[in-house]
Amino acid sequence: MPQPSKEPTAALPLFYNKVRPLDRVQDAALRAHRTADFRFSAKTNAIPLVAEEFPFAAGDYPIVFAAGTIPVPVAVTGLELDKNLMLDQSGNWLARSYIPAYVRRFPFILVEEPESKQLVLCYEEGAPQLSPRGELGLFENNEPTDVVKRALDFCMALRQQGETTDAFVQALLEHKLLDPGHVEVELPDGRQAKMDGFLAIDRAKFQNLPADTIAAWHKNGWLDLVYAHFLSSSRWQKLAEITA
């Protein structure tokens, strides 16, 4: 499985190739399109999640952890490395399925300036979601419109939720709860699809956590995340059905 990156410093994260700061002068004519187009996510089968999304994503996707120095929670959206099963041919997300915030954020992103350490709202240059032909202006009378304000608020909230997620993952690592995962999914034609290269919470180790740790996790809201992760394991078969 792929290993999605976190917010960028030097390297750019998943889906982003060339970002630039949003500028009220240079981008005065840039406008946002009303119609969503998620084709930029067509070539991945794992979308990063933040902790607050676990209960929503668990109803549609297996939630696992992409292996790495700091594991990243992801929603699995396909049984092949380069195929997102949740898109139709027009780039629409499948109806009534949860759309991860990481996907909804695109083409905007917050980037930290190396010198000032300030966060700057940037966007993926050339992204089809933005063009002079869009219906929604980004600037009016040289001032940001609600489109930009909402994008900034959304990116800020996602970044803050990422910090909560990092704390949860660190706790999993501290208690050595993450182990390599392996799943075999039966496809409708009888073939077996094998998935590995990810991490999952070991149920037995979790059940043996000390009572004071369980109490602390309950207070932090982390037990809900663990149970959502366990519940989501039944969604592998849903991906097999979509494959058919």
CSV table of C-alpha atoms in Angstrom, one decimal:
chain,number,residue,atom,x,y,z
A,1,MET,CA,0.0,0.0,0.0
A,2,PRO,CA,1.2,3.6,-0.6
A,3,GLN,CA,2.5,5.7,2.3
A,4,PRO,CA,0.9,9.1,2.1
A,5,SER,CA,3.0,12.0,3.3
A,6,LYS,CA,2.1,14.6,5.9
A,7,GLU,CA,1.9,18.3,5.5
A,8,PRO,CA,4.9,19.6,3.5
A,9,THR,CA,8.0,21.3,4.5
A,10,ALA,CA,10.2,20.5,1.6
A,11,ALA,CA,8.5,17.4,0.0
A,12,LEU,CA,5.0,17.8,-1.2
A,13,PRO,CA,2.2,15.5,0.0
A,14,LEU,CA,0.0,13.2,-1.9
A,15,PHE,CA,-1.9,14.8,-4.8
A,16,TYR,CA,0.3,17.9,-4.9
A,17,ASN,CA,3.0,18.5,-7.5
A,18,LYS,CA,3.4,22.2,-7.9
A,19,VAL,CA,2.0,24.5,-5.3
A,20,ARG,CA,2.1,28.3,-5.1
A,21,PRO,CA,0.8,30.9,-2.6
A,22,LEU,CA,-2.6,32.3,-3.4
A,23,ASP,CA,-2.0,36.0,-4.3
A,24,ARG,CA,-4.7,38.6,-4.6
A,25,VAL,CA,-2.9,40.4,-7.4
A,26,GLN,CA,-1.5,37.5,-9.5
A,27,ASP,CA,-4.6,35.4,-9.0
A,28,ALA,CA,-7.2,38.1,-9.2
A,29,ALA,CA,-8.9,36.5,-12.2
A,30,LEU,CA,-8.8,32.9,-10.8
A,31,ARG,CA,-12.2,31.4,-10.0
A,32,ALA,CA,-13.5,28.2,-8.5
A,33,HIS,CA,-15.8,25.8,-10.3
A,34,ARG,CA,-18.9,24.6,-8.5
A,35,THR,CA,-18.8,21.1,-9.9
A,36,ALA,CA,-16.5,18.7,-7.9
A,37,ASP,CA,-13.9,16.8,-9.8
A,38,PHE,CA,-12.0,14.1,-7.9
A,39,ARG,CA,-10.1,12.6,-10.7
A,40,PHE,CA,-6.8,13.8,-9.2
A,41,SER,CA,-7.3,11.0,-6.6
A,42,ALA,CA,-7.9,8.2,-9.2
A,43,LYS,CA,-4.4,6.7,-9.0
A,44,THR,CA,-4.3,5.9,-5.2
A,45,ASN,CA,-6.0,3.4,-3.0
A,46,ALA,CA,-5.3,5.0,0.3
A,47,ILE,CA,-6.5,8.4,1.5
A,48,PRO,CA,-5.1,10.0,4.7
A,49,LEU,CA,-7.6,10.5,7.5
A,50,VAL,CA,-7.7,12.5,10.7
A,51,ALA,CA,-9.0,11.1,13.9
A,52,GLU,CA,-12.3,13.0,13.8
A,53,GLU,CA,-13.2,11.2,10.5
A,54,PHE,CA,-12.9,7.6,11.8
A,55,PRO,CA,-16.5,7.2,12.8
A,56,PHE,CA,-17.7,8.5,9.4
A,57,ALA,CA,-15.2,6.7,7.3
A,58,ALA,CA,-15.6,3.4,9.1
A,59,GLY,CA,-19.0,2.9,7.5
A,60,ASP,CA,-17.5,2.9,4.0
A,61,TYR,CA,-13.8,2.0,4.1
A,62,PRO,CA,-11.3,-0.2,5.9
A,63,ILE,CA,-9.2,2.1,8.2
A,64,VAL,CA,-5.6,1.0,8.5
A,65,PHE,CA,-2.3,2.7,9.1
A,66,ALA,CA,0.3,3.3,6.4
A,67,ALA,CA,3.6,2.0,7.6
A,68,GLY,CA,6.4,4.5,8.2
A,69,THR,CA,8.4,6.2,10.9
A,70,ILE,CA,5.2,7.8,12.0
A,71,PRO,CA,2.3,5.7,10.7
A,72,VAL,CA,-0.5,7.6,9.0
A,73,PRO,CA,-4.2,6.5,9.3
A,74,VAL,CA,-5.7,6.0,5.9
A,75,ALA,CA,-9.0,5.0,4.3
A,76,VAL,CA,-8.5,2.2,1.8
A,77,THR,CA,-10.4,3.0,-1.4
A,78,GLY,CA,-9.2,0.2,-3.6
A,79,LEU,CA,-7.7,-3.3,-3.8
A,80,GLU,CA,-5.0,-2.2,-6.3
A,81,LEU,CA,-2.2,0.3,-5.6
A,82,ASP,CA,-3.1,2.6,-8.4
A,83,LYS,CA,-6.9,2.4,-8.5
A,84,ASN,CA,-9.4,4.3,-6.4
A,85,LEU,CA,-12.7,2.4,-6.7
A,86,MET,CA,-14.7,5.2,-5.3
A,87,LEU,CA,-14.8,7.3,-8.5
A,88,ASP,CA,-17.0,7.0,-11.5
A,89,GLN,CA,-15.9,7.8,-15.0
A,90,SER,CA,-16.9,11.5,-14.7
A,91,GLY,CA,-14.7,12.0,-11.6
A,92,ASN,CA,-17.6,12.0,-9.1
A,93,TRP,CA,-17.3,10.3,-5.8
A,94,LEU,CA,-19.7,7.4,-5.4
A,95,ALA,CA,-23.0,8.6,-4.0
A,96,ARG,CA,-23.7,8.2,-0.3
A,97,SER,CA,-20.1,7.4,0.4
A,98,TYR,CA,-18.0,9.5,2.8
A,99,ILE,CA,-15.5,11.8,1.1
A,100,PRO,CA,-12.3,12.1,3.2
A,101,ALA,CA,-11.4,15.7,4.2
A,102,TYR,CA,-8.0,15.3,2.6
A,103,VAL,CA,-9.7,14.9,-0.7
A,104,ARG,CA,-12.2,17.7,-0.1
A,105,ARG,CA,-9.3,20.1,0.7
A,106,PHE,CA,-7.7,19.9,-2.8
A,107,PRO,CA,-6.5,22.1,-4.5
A,108,PHE,CA,-5.8,24.2,-1.5
A,109,ILE,CA,-3.2,23.5,1.2
A,110,LEU,CA,-1.4,25.3,4.0
A,111,VAL,CA,2.4,25.5,3.6
A,112,GLU,CA,4.8,26.7,6.3
A,113,GLU,CA,7.3,29.3,5.0
A,114,PRO,CA,10.8,28.2,6.0
A,115,GLU,CA,12.0,31.6,7.2
A,116,SER,CA,9.0,33.1,8.9
A,117,LYS,CA,7.4,29.8,10.0
A,118,GLN,CA,4.1,31.3,9.1
A,119,LEU,CA,1.4,29.3,7.4
A,120,VAL,CA,0.4,30.4,3.9
A,121,LEU,CA,-2.6,29.3,2.0
A,122,CYS,CA,-1.4,27.8,-1.3
A,123,TYR,CA,-3.0,25.9,-4.2
A,124,GLU,CA,-2.0,23.3,-6.7
A,125,GLU,CA,-1.1,25.3,-9.9
A,126,GLY,CA,-3.1,24.1,-12.9
A,127,ALA,CA,-5.7,22.2,-10.8
A,128,PRO,CA,-8.9,21.9,-12.9
A,129,GLN,CA,-10.9,23.1,-9.9
A,130,LEU,CA,-9.6,26.6,-10.4
A,131,SER,CA,-9.6,28.6,-13.7
A,132,PRO,CA,-10.7,32.0,-15.0
A,133,ARG,CA,-13.9,30.3,-16.3
A,134,GLY,CA,-15.1,29.2,-12.8
A,135,GLU,CA,-18.4,30.4,-11.3
A,136,LEU,CA,-17.0,31.5,-7.9
A,137,GLY,CA,-14.5,34.4,-7.6
A,138,LEU,CA,-11.6,34.1,-5.2
A,139,PHE,CA,-11.2,37.8,-4.9
A,140,GLU,CA,-13.6,40.8,-5.1
A,141,ASN,CA,-12.4,44.4,-4.8
A,142,ASN,CA,-8.9,43.0,-4.1
A,143,GLU,CA,-10.2,41.2,-1.0
A,144,PRO,CA,-10.7,37.4,-0.5
A,145,THR,CA,-14.2,36.1,-1.0
A,146,ASP,CA,-16.0,33.6,1.2
A,147,VAL,CA,-14.5,30.9,-1.1
A,148,VAL,CA,-11.0,31.7,0.1
A,149,LYS,CA,-12.1,32.2,3.7
A,150,ARG,CA,-13.8,28.8,3.8
A,151,ALA,CA,-10.8,27.2,2.2
A,152,LEU,CA,-8.5,28.7,4.8
A,153,ASP,CA,-10.7,27.7,7.7
A,154,PHE,CA,-11.0,24.2,6.4
A,155,CYS,CA,-7.2,23.8,5.9
A,156,MET,CA,-6.6,25.2,9.4
A,157,ALA,CA,-9.1,22.8,11.0
A,158,LEU,CA,-7.6,19.9,9.1
A,159,ARG,CA,-4.2,20.8,10.3
A,160,GLN,CA,-5.3,21.1,13.9
A,161,GLN,CA,-7.1,17.8,13.7
A,162,GLY,CA,-3.9,16.3,12.4
A,163,GLU,CA,-2.2,17.2,15.7
A,164,THR,CA,-4.9,15.3,17.6
A,165,THR,CA,-4.4,12.4,15.2
A,166,ASP,CA,-0.6,12.5,15.8
A,167,ALA,CA,-1.1,12.2,19.5
A,168,PHE,CA,-3.3,9.2,19.1
A,169,VAL,CA,-0.8,7.5,16.8
A,170,GLN,CA,2.0,8.2,19.2
A,171,ALA,CA,0.0,6.5,22.0
A,172,LEU,CA,-0.5,3.4,19.8
A,173,LEU,CA,3.2,3.3,19.2
A,174,GLU,CA,4.0,3.8,22.9
A,175,HIS,CA,2.0,0.8,23.8
A,176,LYS,CA,3.2,-1.2,20.8
A,177,LEU,CA,-0.3,-1.8,19.5
A,178,LEU,CA,0.4,-1.5,15.8
A,179,ASP,CA,1.3,-4.8,14.0
A,180,PRO,CA,1.7,-5.7,10.3
A,181,GLY,CA,-1.7,-6.4,8.8
A,182,HIS,CA,-2.7,-8.9,6.1
A,183,VAL,CA,-6.1,-9.4,4.5
A,184,GLU,CA,-7.4,-11.8,1.9
A,185,VAL,CA,-10.6,-10.7,0.2
A,186,GLU,CA,-12.7,-13.0,-2.0
A,187,LEU,CA,-13.7,-11.3,-5.3
A,188,PRO,CA,-17.1,-12.1,-6.9
A,189,ASP,CA,-15.3,-14.3,-9.5
A,190,GLY,CA,-13.8,-16.5,-6.8
A,191,ARG,CA,-10.3,-15.0,-7.0
A,192,GLN,CA,-8.5,-13.9,-3.8
A,193,ALA,CA,-7.1,-10.4,-3.5
A,194,LYS,CA,-4.3,-10.2,-0.9
A,195,MET,CA,-3.6,-6.9,0.9
A,196,ASP,CA,-0.6,-6.3,3.1
A,197,GLY,CA,2.1,-3.7,3.7
A,198,PHE,CA,-0.1,-1.8,6.3
A,199,LEU,CA,-0.4,-1.7,10.1
A,200,ALA,CA,-3.4,-2.5,12.2
A,201,ILE,CA,-4.2,-2.4,15.9
A,202,ASP,CA,-3.7,-5.7,17.6
A,203,ARG,CA,-7.0,-6.5,19.3
A,204,ALA,CA,-5.5,-8.8,22.0
A,205,LYS,CA,-2.9,-6.3,23.0
A,206,PHE,CA,-5.5,-3.6,23.1
A,207,GLN,CA,-7.7,-5.7,25.4
A,208,ASN,CA,-4.8,-6.2,27.8
A,209,LEU,CA,-4.1,-2.5,28.3
A,210,PRO,CA,-4.1,-1.4,32.0
A,211,ALA,CA,-7.3,0.0,33.4
A,212,ASP,CA,-5.8,3.4,34.0
A,213,THR,CA,-4.7,3.6,30.3
A,214,ILE,CA,-8.2,2.6,29.1
A,215,ALA,CA,-9.7,5.3,31.4
A,216,ALA,CA,-7.3,7.9,30.0
A,217,TRP,CA,-8.1,6.9,26.4
A,218,HIS,CA,-11.8,7.1,27.2
A,219,LYS,CA,-11.3,10.7,28.4
A,220,ASN,CA,-9.4,11.6,25.3
A,221,GLY,CA,-12.0,10.0,23.0
A,222,TRP,CA,-9.5,7.5,21.6
A,223,LEU,CA,-11.5,4.4,22.4
A,224,ASP,CA,-14.0,5.5,19.8
A,225,LEU,CA,-11.2,5.6,17.3
A,226,VAL,CA,-10.0,2.1,18.2
A,227,TYR,CA,-13.5,0.7,17.9
A,228,ALA,CA,-14.1,2.5,14.6
A,229,HIS,CA,-10.9,0.9,13.3
A,230,PHE,CA,-12.0,-2.5,14.4
A,231,LEU,CA,-15.5,-2.0,12.9
A,232,SER,CA,-14.1,-0.9,9.6
A,233,SER,CA,-12.4,-4.2,9.0
A,234,SER,CA,-15.7,-5.5,7.7
A,235,ARG,CA,-15.5,-3.0,4.8
A,236,TRP,CA,-12.9,-5.0,2.8
A,237,GLN,CA,-15.7,-7.0,1.3
A,238,LYS,CA,-17.5,-3.9,0.2
A,239,LEU,CA,-14.4,-3.0,-1.9
A,240,ALA,CA,-14.6,-6.4,-3.5
A,241,GLU,CA,-18.3,-5.8,-4.4
A,242,ILE,CA,-17.4,-2.4,-5.9
A,243,THR,CA,-14.7,-4.1,-7.9
A,244,ALA,CA,-17.3,-6.4,-9.5
